[in-house]
Short mmCIF file of C-alpha atoms and ligand atoms in Angstrom, two decimals:
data_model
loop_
_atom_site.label_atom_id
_atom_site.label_comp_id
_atom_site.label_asym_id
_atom_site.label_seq_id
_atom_site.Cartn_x
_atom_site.Cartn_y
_atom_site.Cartn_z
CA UNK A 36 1.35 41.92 -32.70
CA UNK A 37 4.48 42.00 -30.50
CA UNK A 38 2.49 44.07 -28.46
CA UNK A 39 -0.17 42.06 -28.04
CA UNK A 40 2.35 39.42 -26.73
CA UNK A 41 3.94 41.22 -24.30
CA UNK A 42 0.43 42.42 -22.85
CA UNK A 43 -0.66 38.67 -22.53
CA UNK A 44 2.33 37.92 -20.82
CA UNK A 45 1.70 40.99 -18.66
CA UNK A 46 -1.52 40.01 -18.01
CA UNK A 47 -0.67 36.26 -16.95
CA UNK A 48 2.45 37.37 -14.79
CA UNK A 49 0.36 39.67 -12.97
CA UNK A 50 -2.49 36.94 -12.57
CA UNK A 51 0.19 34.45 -10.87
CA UNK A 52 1.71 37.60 -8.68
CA UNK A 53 -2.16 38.10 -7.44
CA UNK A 54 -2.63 34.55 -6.98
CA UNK A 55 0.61 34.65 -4.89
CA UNK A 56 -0.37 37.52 -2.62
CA UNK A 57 -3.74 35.85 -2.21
CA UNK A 58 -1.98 32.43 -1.22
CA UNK A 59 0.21 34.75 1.55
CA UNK A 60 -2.61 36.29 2.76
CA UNK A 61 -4.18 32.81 3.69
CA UNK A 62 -1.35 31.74 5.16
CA UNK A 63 -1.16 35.11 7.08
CA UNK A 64 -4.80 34.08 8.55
CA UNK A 65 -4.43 30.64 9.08
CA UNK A 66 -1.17 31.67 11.21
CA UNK A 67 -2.98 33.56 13.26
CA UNK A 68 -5.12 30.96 14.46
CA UNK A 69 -2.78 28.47 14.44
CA UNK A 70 -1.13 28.43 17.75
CA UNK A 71 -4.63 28.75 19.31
CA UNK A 72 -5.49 25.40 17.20
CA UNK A 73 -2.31 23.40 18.18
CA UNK A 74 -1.26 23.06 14.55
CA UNK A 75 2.30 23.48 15.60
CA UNK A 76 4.78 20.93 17.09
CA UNK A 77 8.33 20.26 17.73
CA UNK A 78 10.89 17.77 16.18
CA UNK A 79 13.69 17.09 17.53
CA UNK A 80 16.99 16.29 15.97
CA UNK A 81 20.02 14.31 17.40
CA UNK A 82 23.53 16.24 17.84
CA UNK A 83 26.45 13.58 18.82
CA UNK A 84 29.62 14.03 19.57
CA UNK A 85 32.33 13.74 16.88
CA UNK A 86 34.67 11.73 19.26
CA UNK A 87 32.44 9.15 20.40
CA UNK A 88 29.18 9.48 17.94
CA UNK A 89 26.98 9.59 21.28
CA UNK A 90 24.06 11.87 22.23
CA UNK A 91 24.40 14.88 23.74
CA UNK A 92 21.25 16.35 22.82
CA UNK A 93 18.67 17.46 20.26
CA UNK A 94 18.15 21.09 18.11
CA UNK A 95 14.29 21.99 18.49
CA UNK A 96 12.60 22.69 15.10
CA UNK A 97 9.17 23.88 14.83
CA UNK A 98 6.92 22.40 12.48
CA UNK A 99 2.86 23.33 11.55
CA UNK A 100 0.74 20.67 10.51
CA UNK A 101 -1.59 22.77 8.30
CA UNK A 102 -5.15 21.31 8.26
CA UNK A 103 -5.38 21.53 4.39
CA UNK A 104 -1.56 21.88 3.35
CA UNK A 105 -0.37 19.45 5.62
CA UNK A 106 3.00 20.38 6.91
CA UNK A 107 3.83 23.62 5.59
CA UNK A 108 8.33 24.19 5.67
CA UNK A 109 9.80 27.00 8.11
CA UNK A 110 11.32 28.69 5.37
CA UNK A 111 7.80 29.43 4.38
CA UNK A 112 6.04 30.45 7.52
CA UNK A 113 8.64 31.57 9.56
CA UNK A 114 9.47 34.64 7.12
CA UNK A 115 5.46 35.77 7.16
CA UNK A 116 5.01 35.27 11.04
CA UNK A 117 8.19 37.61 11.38
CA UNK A 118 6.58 40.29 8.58
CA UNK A 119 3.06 40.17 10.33
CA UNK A 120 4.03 40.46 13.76
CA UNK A 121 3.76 36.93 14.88
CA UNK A 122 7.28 36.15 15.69
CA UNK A 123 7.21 36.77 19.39
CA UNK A 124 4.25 35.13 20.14
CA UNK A 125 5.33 32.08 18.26
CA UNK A 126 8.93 32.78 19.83
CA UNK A 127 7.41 32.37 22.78
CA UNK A 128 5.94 29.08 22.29
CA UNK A 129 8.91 27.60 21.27
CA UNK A 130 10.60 28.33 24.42
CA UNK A 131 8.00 27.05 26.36
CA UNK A 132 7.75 23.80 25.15
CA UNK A 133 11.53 23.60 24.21
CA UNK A 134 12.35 23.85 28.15
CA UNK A 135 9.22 21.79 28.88
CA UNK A 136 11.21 18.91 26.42
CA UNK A 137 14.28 19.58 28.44
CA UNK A 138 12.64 19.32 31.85
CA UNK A 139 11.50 15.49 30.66
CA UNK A 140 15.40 14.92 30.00
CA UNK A 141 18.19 13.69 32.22
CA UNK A 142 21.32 15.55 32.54
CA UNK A 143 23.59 16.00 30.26
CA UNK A 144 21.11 15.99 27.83
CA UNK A 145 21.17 19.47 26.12
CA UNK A 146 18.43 21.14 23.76
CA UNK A 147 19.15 23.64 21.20
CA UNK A 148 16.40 25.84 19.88
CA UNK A 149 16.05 28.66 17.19
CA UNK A 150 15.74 32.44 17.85
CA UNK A 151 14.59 34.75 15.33
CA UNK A 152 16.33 38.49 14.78
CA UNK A 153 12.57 39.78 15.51
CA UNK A 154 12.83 38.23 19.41
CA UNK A 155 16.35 39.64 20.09
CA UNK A 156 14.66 43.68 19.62
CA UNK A 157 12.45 42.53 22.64
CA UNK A 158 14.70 43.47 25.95
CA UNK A 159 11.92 41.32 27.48
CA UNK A 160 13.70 38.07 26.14
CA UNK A 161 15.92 37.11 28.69
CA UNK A 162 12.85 37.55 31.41
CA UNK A 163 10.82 35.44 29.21
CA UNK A 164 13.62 32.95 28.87
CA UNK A 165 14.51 32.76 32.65
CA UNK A 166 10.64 32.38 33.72
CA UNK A 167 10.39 29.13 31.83
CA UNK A 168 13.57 27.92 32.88
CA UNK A 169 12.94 28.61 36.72
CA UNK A 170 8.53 27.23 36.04
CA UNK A 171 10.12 23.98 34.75
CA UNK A 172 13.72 23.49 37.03
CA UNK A 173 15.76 23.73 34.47
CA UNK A 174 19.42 24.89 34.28
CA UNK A 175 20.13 27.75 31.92
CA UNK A 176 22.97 25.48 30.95
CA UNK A 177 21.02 22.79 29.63
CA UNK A 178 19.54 24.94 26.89
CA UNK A 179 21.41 26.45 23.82
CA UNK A 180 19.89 29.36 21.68
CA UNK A 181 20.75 29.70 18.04
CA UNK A 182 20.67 33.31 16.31
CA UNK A 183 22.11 33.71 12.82
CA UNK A 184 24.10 37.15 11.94
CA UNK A 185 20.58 38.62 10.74
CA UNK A 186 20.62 39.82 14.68
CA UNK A 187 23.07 42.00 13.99
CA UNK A 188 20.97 44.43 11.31
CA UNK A 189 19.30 45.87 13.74
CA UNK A 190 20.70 47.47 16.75
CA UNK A 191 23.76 45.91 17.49
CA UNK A 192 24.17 47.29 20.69
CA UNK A 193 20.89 46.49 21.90
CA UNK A 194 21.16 42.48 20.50
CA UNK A 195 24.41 42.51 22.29
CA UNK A 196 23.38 43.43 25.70
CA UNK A 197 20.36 41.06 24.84
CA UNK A 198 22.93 38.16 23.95
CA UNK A 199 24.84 38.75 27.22
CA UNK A 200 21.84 38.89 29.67
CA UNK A 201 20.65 35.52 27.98
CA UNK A 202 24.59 34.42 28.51
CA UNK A 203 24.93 35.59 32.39
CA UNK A 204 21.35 32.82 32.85
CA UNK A 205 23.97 30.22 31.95
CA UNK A 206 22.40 30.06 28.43
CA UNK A 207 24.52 29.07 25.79
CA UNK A 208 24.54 31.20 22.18
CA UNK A 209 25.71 29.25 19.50
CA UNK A 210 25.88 31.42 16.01
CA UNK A 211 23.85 29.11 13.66
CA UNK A 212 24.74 29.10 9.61
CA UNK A 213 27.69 30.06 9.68
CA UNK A 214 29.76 29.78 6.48
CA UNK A 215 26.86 31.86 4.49
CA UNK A 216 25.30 35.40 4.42
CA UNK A 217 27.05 38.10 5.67
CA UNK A 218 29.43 36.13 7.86
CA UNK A 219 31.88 38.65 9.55
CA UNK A 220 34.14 37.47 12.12
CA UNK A 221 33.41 41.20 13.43
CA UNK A 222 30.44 39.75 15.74
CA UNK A 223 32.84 36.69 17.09
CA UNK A 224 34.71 39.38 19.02
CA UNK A 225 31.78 39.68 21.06
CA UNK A 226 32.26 37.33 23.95
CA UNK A 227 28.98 36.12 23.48
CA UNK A 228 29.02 33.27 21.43
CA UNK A 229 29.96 29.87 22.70
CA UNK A 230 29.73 27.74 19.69
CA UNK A 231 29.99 28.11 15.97
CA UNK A 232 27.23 25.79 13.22
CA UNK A 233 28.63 25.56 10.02
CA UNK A 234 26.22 25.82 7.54
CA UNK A 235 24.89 22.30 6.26
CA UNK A 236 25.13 23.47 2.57
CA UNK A 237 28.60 24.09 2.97
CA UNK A 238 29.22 20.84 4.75
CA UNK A 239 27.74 18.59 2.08
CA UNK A 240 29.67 20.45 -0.39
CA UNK A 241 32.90 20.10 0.99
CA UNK A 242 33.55 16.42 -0.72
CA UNK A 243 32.94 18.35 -3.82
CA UNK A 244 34.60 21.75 -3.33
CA UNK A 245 37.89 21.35 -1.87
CA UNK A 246 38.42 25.51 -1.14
CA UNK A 247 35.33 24.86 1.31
CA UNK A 248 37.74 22.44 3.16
CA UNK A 249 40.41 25.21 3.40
CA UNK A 250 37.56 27.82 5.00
CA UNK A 251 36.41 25.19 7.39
CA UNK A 252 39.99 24.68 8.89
CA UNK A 253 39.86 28.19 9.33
CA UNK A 254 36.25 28.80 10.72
CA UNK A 255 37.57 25.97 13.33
CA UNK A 256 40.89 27.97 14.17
CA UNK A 257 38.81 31.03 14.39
CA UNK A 258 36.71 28.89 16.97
CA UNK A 259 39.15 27.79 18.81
CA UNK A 260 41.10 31.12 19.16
CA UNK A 261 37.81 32.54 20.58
CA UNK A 262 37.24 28.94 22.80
CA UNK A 263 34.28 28.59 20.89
CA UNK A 264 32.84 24.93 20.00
CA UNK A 265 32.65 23.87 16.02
CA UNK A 266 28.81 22.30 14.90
CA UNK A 267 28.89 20.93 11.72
CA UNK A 268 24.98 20.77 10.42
CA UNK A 269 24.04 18.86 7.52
CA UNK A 270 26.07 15.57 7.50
CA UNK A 271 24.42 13.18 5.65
CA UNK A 272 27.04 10.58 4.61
CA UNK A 273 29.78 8.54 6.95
CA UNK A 274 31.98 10.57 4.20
CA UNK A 275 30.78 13.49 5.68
CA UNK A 276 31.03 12.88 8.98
CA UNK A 277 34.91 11.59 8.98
CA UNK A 278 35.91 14.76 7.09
CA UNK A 279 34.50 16.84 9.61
CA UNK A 280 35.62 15.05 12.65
CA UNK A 281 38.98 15.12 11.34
CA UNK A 282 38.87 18.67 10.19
CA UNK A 283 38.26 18.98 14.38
CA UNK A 284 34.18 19.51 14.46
CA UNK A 285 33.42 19.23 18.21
CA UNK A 286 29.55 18.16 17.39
CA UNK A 287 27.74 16.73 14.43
CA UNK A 288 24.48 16.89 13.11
CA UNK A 289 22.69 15.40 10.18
CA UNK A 290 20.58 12.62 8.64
CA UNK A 291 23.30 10.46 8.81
CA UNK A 292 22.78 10.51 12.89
CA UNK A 293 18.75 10.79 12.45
CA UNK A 294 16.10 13.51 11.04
CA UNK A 295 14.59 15.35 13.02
CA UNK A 296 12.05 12.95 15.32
CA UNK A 297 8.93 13.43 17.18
CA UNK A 298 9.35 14.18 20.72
CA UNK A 299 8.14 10.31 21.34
CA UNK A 300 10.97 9.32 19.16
CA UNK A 301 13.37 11.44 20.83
CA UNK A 302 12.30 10.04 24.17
CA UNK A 303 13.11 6.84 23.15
CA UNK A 304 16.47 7.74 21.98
CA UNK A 305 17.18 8.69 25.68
CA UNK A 306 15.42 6.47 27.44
CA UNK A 307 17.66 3.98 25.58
CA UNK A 308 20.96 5.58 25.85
CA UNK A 309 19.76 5.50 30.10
CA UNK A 310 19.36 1.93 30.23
CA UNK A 311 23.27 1.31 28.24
CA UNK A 312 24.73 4.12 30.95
CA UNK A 313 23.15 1.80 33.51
CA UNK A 314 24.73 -0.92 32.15
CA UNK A 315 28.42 0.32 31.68
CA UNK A 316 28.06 1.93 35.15
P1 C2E B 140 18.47 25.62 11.01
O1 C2E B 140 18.27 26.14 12.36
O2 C2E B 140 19.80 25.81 10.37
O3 C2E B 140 18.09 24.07 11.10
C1 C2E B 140 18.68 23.07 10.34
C2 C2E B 140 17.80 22.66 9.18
O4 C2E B 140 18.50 21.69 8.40
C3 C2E B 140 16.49 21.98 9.61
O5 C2E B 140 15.50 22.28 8.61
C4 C2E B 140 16.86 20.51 9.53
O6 C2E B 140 15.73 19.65 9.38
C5 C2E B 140 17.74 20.50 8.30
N1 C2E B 140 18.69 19.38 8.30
C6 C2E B 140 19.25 18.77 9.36
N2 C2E B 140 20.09 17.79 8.98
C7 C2E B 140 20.07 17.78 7.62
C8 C2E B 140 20.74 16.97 6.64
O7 C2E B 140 21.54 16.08 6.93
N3 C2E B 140 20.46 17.26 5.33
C9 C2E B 140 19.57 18.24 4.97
N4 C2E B 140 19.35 18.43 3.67
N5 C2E B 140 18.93 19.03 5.88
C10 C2E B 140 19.18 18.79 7.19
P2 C2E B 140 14.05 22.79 9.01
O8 C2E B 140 13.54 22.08 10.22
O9 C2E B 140 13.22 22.78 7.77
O10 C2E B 140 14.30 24.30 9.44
C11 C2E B 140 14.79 25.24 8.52
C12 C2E B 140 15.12 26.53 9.20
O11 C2E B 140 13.93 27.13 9.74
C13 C2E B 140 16.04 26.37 10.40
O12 C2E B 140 17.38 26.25 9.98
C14 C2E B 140 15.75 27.65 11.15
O13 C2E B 140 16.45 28.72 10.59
C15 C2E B 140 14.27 27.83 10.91
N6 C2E B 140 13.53 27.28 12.06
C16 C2E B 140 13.14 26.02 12.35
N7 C2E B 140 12.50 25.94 13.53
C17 C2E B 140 12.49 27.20 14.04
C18 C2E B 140 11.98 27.80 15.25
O14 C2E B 140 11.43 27.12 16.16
N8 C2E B 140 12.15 29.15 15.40
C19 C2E B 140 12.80 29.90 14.45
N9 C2E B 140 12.92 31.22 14.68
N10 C2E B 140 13.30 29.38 13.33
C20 C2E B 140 13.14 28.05 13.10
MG1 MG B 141 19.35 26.09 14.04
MG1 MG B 142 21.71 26.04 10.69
MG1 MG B 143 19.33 27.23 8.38
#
């Protein structure tokens, strides 16, 4: 009779694992066609400066309005484009109209986007990179890419002479989630990085868990030693934000200075802060 039980158990984990692979395999199809279908689009979320809380630009994040899903999370789609071989090709996209976003802006105004471990392997990125930057007249200084340490499975050589051709456009490397994984201050050592994002997990979690105070004083000494600037992602509450001004964050991110926002919204947001520079000048 046991038996019995464990087979039907068998049987109806093995059901939900097939209905699971069927569901990928969808997904793996639809994301083919999806950037041929203009299901995906950009947000774009607000980064201000912890002295003054003003804008000093926006971190791209991709999003894909699936026609029967609705918007389907990166978390989920970014891992299968990266298994299946889409990654550069959506990569590539995201550059594109990244630096198109930036082109729209006015000086100082900066835009951060993402870079997975799968573009780094292509020596072609830094081409890529400084073609779009040169077909829209924009300065490699005006654009930020963030990597996390997953570049650094691979061939660390190679993703380091990758890093530094990006770095000699004027292109700024900021080292995104830092605070979990595998975080080794190994890859700081690197010259490459100019900026440091704490980890937005880590940063709500810091009124909570006073030892996480202790590493981010150090993760901003380790910053500083290396003139790096300190990000800290993930600050939802004014709570959050004073504790990581004060523990000497350089830039701040969160829902607390606005979600992510259409590029419409985000237009807004500097057409506005224009018209008060206009006014104090
Ligand atoms: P990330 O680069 O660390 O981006 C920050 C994530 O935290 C974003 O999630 C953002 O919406 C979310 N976030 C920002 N502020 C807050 C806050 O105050 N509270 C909370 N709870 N969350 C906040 P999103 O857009 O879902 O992206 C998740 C991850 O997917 C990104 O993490 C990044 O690793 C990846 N991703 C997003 N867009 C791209 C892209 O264009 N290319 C690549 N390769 N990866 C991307
Ligand atoms: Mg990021
Ligand atoms: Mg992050
Ligand atoms: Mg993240």
């Amino acid at each position: 009779e046991a038996k019995d039980a464990g087979r039907g158990v068998a049987k109806y984990f093995s059901a939900e694992l097939q209905n699971e692979q069927d569901d990928r395999i969808r997904l793996e199809t639809d994301l083919r066609n999806a950037i041929a279908a203009k299901q995906f689009h950009l947000v774009f979320q607000p980064l201000v400066s912890a002295k003054n809380q003003k804008l000093i630009g926006f971190e791209a994040l991709i999003r894909w309005n699936h026609p029967q899903r609705g918007l389907v999370p990166p978390p989920v789609f970014i891992p299968i484009a990266e298994e299946c071989g889409l990654m550069m090709q959506l990569g590539e996209w995201v550059i594109e109209e990244a630096i198109r976003a930036t082109a729209s802006w006015p000086e100082p105004i900066t835009v951060a986007l993402n870079i997975s471990p799968k573009q780094i392997v292509l020596p072609s990125l830094p081409n890529m990179v400084s073609q779009a930057l040169a077909r829209h007249k924009v300065a490699g200084n005006r654009i930020e890419l963030e990597v996390t340490e997953g570049v650094f499975l691979g061939d660390g050589s190679q993703t380091l002479d990758v890093l530094k051709r990006l770095r000699a456009l004027g292109v700024g490397i900021a080292l995104d989630d830092f605070g979990t994984g595998y975080s080794s201050i190994g890859y700081l050592n690197k010259a490459v990085f100019h900026k440091l994002k704490i980890d937005g997990s880590f940063v709500r979690e810091a009124g909570s868990r006073p030892e996480n105070i202790a590493i981010i004083q150090s993760i901003v000494q380790l910053a500083r030693s290396f003139r790096m600037t300190v990000t800290a992602e993930g600050v939802e509450t004014a709570e959050d934000f004073e504790r990581m001004r004060d523990l000497g964050c350089d830039t701040i991110q969160g829902y607390l200075f606005g979600r992510p926002l259409s590029y419409e919204r985000a237009n807004q947001m500097v057409l506005g802060l224009s018209a008060q520079q206009r006014k104090a000048g």
